[in-house]
PDB file of C-alpha atoms and ligand atoms in Angstrom:
ATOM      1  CA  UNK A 431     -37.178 -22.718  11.638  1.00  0.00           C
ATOM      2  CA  UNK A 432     -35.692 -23.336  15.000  1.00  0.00           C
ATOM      3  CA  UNK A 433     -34.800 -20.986  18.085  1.00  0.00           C
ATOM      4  CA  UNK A 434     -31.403 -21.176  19.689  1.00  0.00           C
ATOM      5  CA  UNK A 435     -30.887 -20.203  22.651  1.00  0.00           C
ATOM      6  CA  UNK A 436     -27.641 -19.449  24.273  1.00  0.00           C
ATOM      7  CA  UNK A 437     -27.525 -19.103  27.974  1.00  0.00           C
ATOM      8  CA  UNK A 438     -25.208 -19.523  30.963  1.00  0.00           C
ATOM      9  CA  UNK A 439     -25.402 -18.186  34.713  1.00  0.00           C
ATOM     10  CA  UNK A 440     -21.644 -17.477  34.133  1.00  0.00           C
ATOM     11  CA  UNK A 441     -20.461 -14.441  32.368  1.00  0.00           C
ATOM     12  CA  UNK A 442     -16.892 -14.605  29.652  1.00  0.00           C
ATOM     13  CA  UNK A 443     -17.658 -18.334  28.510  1.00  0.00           C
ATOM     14  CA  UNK A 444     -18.233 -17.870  25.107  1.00  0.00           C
ATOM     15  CA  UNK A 445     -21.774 -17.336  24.628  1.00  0.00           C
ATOM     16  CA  UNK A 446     -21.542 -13.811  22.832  1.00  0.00           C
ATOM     17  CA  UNK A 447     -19.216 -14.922  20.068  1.00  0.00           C
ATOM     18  CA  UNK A 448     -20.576 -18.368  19.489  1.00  0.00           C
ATOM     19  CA  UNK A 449     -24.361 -16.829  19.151  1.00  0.00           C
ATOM     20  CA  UNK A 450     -22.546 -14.053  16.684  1.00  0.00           C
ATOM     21  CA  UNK A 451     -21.151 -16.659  14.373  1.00  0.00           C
ATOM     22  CA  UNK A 452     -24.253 -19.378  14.592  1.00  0.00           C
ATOM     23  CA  UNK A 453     -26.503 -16.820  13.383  1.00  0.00           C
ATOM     24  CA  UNK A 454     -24.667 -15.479  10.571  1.00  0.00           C
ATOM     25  CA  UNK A 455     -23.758 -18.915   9.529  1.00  0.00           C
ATOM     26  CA  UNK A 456     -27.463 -19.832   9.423  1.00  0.00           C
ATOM     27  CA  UNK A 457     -28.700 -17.183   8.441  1.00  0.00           C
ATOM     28  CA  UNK A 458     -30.808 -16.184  11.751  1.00  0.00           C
ATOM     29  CA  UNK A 459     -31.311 -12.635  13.321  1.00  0.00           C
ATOM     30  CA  UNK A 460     -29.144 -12.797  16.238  1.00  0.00           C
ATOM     31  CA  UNK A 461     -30.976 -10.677  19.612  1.00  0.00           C
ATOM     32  CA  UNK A 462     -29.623  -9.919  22.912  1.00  0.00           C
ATOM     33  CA  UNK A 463     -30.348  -8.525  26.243  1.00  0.00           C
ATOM     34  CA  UNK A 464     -26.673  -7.707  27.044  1.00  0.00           C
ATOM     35  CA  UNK A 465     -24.786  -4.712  25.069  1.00  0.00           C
ATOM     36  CA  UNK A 466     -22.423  -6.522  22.673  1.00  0.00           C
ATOM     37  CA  UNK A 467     -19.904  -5.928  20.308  1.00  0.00           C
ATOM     38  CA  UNK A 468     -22.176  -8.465  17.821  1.00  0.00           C
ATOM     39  CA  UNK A 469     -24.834  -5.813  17.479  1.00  0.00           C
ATOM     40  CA  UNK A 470     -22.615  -3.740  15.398  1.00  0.00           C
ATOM     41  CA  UNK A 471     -21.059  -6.595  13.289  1.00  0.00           C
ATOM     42  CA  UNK A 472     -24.223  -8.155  11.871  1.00  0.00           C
ATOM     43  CA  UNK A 473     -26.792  -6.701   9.813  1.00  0.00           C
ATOM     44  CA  UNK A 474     -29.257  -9.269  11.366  1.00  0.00           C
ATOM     45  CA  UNK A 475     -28.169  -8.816  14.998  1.00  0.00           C
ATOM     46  CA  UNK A 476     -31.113  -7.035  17.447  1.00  0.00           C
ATOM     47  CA  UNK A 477     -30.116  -5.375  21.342  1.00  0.00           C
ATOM     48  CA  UNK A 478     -34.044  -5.651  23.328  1.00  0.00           C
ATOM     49  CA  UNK A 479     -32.879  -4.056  26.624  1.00  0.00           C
ATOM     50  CA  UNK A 480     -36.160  -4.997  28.319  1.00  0.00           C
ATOM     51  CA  UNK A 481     -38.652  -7.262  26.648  1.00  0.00           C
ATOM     52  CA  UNK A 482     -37.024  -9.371  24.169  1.00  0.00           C
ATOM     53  CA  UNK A 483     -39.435 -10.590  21.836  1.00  0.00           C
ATOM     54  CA  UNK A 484     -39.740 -14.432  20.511  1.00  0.00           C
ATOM     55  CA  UNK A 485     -38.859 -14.618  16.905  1.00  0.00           C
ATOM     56  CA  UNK A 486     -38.233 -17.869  14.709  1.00  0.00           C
ATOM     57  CA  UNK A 487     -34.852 -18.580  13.087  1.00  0.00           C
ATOM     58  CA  UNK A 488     -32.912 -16.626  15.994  1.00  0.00           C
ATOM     59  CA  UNK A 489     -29.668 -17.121  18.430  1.00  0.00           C
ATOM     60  CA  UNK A 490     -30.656 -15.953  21.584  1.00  0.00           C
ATOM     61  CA  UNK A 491     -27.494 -14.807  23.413  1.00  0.00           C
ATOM     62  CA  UNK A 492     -28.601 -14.085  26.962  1.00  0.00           C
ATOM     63  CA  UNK A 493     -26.322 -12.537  29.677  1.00  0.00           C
ATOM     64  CA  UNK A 494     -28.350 -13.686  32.574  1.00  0.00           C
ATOM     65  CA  UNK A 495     -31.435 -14.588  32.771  1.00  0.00           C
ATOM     66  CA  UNK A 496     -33.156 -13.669  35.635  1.00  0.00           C
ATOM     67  CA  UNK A 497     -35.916 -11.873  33.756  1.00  0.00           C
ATOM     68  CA  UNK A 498     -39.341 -13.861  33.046  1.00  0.00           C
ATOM     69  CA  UNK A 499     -38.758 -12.711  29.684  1.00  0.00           C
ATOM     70  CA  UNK A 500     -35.460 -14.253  29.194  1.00  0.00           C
ATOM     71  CA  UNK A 501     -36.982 -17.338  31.149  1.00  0.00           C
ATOM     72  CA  UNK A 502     -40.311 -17.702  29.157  1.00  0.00           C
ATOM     73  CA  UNK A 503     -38.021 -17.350  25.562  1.00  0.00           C
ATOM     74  CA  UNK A 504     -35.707 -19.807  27.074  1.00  0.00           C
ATOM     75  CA  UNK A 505     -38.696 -21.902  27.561  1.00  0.00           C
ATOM     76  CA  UNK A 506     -39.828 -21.083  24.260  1.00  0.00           C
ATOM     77  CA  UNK A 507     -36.578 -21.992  22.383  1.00  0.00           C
ATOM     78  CA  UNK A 508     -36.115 -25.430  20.606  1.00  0.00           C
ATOM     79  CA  UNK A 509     -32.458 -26.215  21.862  1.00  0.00           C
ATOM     80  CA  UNK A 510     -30.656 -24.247  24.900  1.00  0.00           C
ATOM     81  CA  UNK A 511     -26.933 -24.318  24.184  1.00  0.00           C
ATOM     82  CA  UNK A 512     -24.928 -23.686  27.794  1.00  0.00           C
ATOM     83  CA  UNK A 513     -21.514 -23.069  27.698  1.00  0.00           C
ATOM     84  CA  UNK A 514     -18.999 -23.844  30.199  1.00  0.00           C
ATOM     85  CA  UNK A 515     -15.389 -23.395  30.942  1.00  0.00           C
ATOM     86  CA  UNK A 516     -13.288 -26.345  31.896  1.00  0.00           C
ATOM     87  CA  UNK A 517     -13.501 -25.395  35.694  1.00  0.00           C
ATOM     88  CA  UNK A 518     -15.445 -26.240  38.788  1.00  0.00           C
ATOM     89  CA  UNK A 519     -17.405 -23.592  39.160  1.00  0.00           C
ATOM     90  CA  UNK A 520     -18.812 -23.196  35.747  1.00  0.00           C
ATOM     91  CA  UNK A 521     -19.435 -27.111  35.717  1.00  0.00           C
ATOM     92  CA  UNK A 522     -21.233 -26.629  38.804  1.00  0.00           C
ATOM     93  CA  UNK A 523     -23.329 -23.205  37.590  1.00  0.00           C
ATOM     94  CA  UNK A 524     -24.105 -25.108  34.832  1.00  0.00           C
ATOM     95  CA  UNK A 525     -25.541 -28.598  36.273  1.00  0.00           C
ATOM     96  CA  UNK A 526     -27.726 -26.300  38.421  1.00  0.00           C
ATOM     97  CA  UNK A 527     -28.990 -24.496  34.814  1.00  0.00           C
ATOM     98  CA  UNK A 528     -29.776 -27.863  33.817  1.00  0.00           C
ATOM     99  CA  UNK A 529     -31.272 -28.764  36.616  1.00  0.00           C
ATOM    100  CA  UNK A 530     -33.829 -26.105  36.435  1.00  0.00           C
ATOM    101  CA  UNK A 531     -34.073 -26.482  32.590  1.00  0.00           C
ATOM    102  CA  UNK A 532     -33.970 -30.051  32.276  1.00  0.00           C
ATOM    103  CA  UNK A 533     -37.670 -30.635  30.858  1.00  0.00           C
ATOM    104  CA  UNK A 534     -35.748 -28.629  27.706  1.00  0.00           C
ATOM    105  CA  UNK A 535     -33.631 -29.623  24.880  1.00  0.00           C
ATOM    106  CA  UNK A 536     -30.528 -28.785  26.544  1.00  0.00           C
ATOM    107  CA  UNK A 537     -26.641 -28.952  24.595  1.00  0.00           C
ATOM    108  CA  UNK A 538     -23.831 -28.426  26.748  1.00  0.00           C
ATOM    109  CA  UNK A 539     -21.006 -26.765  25.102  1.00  0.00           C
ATOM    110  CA  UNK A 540     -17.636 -27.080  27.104  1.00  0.00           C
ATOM    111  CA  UNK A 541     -15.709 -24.357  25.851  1.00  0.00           C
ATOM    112  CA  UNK A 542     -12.296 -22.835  25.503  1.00  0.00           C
ATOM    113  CA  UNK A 543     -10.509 -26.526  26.150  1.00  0.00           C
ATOM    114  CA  UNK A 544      -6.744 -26.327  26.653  1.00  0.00           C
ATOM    115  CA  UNK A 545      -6.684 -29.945  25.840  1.00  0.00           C
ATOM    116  CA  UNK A 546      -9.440 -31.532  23.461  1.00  0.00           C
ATOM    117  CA  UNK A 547      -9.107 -34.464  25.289  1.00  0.00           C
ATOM    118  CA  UNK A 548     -10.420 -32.659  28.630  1.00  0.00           C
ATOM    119  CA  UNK A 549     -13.803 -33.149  27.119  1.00  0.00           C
ATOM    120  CA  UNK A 550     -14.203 -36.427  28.111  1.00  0.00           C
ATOM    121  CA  UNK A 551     -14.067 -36.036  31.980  1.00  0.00           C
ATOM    122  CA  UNK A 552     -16.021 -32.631  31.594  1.00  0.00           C
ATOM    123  CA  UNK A 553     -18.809 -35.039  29.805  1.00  0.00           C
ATOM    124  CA  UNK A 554     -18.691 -37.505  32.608  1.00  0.00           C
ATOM    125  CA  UNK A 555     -19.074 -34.656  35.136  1.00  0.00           C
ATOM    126  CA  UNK A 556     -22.421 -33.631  33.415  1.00  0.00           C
ATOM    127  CA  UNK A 557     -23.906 -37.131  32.696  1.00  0.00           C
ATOM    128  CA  UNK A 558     -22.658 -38.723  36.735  1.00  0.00           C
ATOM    129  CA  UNK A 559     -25.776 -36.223  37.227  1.00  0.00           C
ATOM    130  CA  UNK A 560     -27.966 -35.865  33.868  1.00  0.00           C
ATOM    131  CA  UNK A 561     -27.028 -39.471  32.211  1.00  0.00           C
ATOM    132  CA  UNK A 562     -26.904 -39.126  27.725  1.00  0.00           C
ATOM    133  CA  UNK A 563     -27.079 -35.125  27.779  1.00  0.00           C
ATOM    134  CA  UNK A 564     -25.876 -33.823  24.705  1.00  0.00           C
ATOM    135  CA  UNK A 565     -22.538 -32.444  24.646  1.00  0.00           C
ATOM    136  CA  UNK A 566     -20.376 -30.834  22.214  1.00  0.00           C
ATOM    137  CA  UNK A 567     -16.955 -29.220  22.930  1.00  0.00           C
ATOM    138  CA  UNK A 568     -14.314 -26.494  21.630  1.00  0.00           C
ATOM    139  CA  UNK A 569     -10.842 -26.191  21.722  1.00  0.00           C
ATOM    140  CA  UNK A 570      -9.323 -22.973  22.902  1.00  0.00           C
ATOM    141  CA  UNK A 571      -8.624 -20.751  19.745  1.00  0.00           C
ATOM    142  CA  UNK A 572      -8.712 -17.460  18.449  1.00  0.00           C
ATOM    143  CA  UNK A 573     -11.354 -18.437  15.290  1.00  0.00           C
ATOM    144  CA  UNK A 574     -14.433 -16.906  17.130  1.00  0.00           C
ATOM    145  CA  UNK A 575     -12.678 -13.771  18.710  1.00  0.00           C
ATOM    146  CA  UNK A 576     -10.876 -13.219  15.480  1.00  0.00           C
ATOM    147  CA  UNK A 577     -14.500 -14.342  13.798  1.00  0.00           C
ATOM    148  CA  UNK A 578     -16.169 -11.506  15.445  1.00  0.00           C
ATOM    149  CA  UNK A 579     -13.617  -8.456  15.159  1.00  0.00           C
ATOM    150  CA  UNK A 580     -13.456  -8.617  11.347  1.00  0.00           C
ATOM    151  CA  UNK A 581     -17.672  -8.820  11.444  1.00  0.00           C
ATOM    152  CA  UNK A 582     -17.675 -12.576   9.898  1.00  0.00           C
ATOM    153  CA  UNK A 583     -18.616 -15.927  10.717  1.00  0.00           C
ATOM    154  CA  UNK A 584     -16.698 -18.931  12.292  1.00  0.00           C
ATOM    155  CA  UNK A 585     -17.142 -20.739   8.527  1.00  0.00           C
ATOM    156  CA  UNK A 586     -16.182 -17.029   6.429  1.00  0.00           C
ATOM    157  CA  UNK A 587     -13.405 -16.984   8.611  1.00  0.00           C
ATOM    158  CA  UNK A 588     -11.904 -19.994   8.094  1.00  0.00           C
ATOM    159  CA  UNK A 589     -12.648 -20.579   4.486  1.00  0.00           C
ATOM    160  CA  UNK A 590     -11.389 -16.825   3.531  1.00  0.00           C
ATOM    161  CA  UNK A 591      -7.781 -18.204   2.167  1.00  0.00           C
ATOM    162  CA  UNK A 592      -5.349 -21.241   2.413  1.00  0.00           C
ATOM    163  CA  UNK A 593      -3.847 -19.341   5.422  1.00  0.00           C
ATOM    164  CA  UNK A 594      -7.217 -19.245   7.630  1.00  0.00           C
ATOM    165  CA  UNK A 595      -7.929 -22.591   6.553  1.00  0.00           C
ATOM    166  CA  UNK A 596      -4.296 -23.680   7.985  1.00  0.00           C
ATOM    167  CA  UNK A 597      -4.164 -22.028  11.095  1.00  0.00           C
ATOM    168  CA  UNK A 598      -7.903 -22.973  11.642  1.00  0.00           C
ATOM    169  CA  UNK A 599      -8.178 -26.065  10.850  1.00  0.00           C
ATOM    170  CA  UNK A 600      -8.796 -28.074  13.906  1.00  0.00           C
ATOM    171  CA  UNK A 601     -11.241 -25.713  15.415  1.00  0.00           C
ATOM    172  CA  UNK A 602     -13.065 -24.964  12.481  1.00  0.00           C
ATOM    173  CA  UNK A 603     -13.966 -29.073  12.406  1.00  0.00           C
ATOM    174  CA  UNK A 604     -14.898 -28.870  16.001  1.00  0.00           C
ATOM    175  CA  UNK A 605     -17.394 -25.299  15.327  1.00  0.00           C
ATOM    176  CA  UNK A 606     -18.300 -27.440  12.555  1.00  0.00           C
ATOM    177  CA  UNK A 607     -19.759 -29.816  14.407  1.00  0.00           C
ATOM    178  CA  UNK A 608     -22.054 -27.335  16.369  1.00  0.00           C
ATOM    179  CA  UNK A 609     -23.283 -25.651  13.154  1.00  0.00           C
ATOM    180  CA  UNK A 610     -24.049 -29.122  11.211  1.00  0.00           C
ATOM    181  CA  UNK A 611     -26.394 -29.591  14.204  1.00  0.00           C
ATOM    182  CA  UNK A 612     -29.011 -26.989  13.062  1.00  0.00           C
ATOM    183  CA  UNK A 613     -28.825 -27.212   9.474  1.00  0.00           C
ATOM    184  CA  UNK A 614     -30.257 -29.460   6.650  1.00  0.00           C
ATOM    185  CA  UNK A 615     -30.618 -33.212   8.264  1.00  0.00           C
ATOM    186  CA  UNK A 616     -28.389 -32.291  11.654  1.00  0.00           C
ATOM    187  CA  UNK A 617     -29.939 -33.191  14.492  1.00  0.00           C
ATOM    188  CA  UNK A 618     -31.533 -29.948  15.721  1.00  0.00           C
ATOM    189  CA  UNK A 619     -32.733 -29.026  12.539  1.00  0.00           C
ATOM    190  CA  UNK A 620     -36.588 -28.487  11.975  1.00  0.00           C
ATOM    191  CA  UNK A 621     -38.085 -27.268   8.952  1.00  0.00           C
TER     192      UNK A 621
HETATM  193  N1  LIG B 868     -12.963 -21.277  22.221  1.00  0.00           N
HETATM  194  C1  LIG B 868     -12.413 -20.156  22.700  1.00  0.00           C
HETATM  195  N2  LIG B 868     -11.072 -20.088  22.904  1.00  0.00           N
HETATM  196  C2  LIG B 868     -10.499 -18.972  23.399  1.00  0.00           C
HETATM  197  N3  LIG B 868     -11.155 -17.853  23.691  1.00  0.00           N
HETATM  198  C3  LIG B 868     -12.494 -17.859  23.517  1.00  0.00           C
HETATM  199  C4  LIG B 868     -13.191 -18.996  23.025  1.00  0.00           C
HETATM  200  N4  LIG B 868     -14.516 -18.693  22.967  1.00  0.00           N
HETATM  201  C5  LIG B 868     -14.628 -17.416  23.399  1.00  0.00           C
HETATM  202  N5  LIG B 868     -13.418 -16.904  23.720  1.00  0.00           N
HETATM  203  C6  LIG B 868     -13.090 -15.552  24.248  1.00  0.00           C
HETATM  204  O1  LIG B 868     -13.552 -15.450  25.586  1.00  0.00           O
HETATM  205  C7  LIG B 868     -13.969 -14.122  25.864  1.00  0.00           C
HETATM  206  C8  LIG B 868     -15.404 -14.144  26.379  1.00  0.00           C
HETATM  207  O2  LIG B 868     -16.246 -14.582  25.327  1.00  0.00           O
HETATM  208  P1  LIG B 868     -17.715 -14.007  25.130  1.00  0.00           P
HETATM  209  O3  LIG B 868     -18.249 -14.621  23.897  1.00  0.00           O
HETATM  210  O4  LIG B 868     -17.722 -12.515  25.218  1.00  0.00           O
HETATM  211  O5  LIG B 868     -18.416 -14.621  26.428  1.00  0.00           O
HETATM  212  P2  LIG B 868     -19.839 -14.286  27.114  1.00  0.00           P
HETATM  213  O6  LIG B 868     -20.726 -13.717  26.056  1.00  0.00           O
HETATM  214  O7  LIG B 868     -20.302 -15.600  27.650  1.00  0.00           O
HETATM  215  O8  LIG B 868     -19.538 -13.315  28.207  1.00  0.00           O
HETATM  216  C9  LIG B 868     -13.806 -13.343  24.563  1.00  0.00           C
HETATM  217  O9  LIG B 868     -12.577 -12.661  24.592  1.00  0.00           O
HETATM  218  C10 LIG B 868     -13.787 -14.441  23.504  1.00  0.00           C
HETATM  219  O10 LIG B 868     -13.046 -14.054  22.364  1.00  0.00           O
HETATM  220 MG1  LIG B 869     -21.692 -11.871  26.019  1.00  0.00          MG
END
């Protein structure tokens, strides 16, 4: 049982197709407040225009959250994964997120890295303001996009033949990673 939430000021930063392949992988609905190509890829995926309503076992894939509903499920939500882009002004949008979050569970996801290694100074950016925040990281790569189009997850993906496996290989360890978080013994997993 645990709600994911997946938030960021910032729009095109990965929150749509990381939520998408999350939930399938674990299993959870997946609900929205922003029209997305998800809601027609998943079975378990819900759109809630206006009030979005709190559900256990759900990624929460918010495209801005200015509404106290979004707010009060974002409150609500065990873990709040933010993405963020490798540049200054999503590292900036983002310590101001966390900032106004920071009595929450909050995993910072730097995203779309053109370098793996860039993760390390992105991570000092965060904690020179929010020392020990959690932080997790993902290469640039094709996996989720590709993920998405054919309607499966990150892990179906990846594991569908040697090929996938191949060309996939390094990201897949890094979504990895993320997903081990939530399940059996990971560190965001509750029963
Ligand atoms: N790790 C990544 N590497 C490269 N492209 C990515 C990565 N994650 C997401 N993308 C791409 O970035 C674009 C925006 O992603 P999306 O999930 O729609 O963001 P958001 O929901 O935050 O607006 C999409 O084309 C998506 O395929
Ligand atoms: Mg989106």
């Amino acid at each position: 049982m645990a709600i994911i939430s997946i938030a960021s000021t910032k729009g095109g930063v990965g929150k749509t197709s990381l939520a998408f392949s999350l939930a399938k992988d674990l299993g959870y609905r997946y609900a929205t407040n922003d029209m997305s190509v998800a809601l027609n890829k998943y079975r378990n995926a819900r759109y809630y225009p206006n009030k979005i309503p709190l559900y256990p076992d759900t990624v929460y894939d918010f495209g801005g959250f200015e509404s106290p509903h979004v707010e009060e499920i974002l409150l609500q939500s065990d873990i709040i994964l933010l993405p963020t882009t490798n540049d200054a002004n999503s590292i900036m949008k983002s310590l101001v997120f966390i900032k106004k979050f920071r009595e929450k569970t909050i995993l910072v996801f730097a995203n779309m890295l053109e370098n793996p290694n860039d993760a390390v100074a992105i991570r000092e950016k965060i904690h020179e303001h929010f020392p020990g925040m959690a932080f997790t990281y993902l290469r640039r790569t094709k996996l989720l996009k590709n993920a998405l189009e054919s309607g499966m997850s990150a892990s179906e993906l990846f594991e569908s033949n040697n090929h996938t496996q191949h060309l996939y290989r390094q990201a897949y360890g890094e979504y990895h990673k993320i997903l081990k978080l939530f399940t059996t013994d990971g560190e965001y997993f509750s029963k």
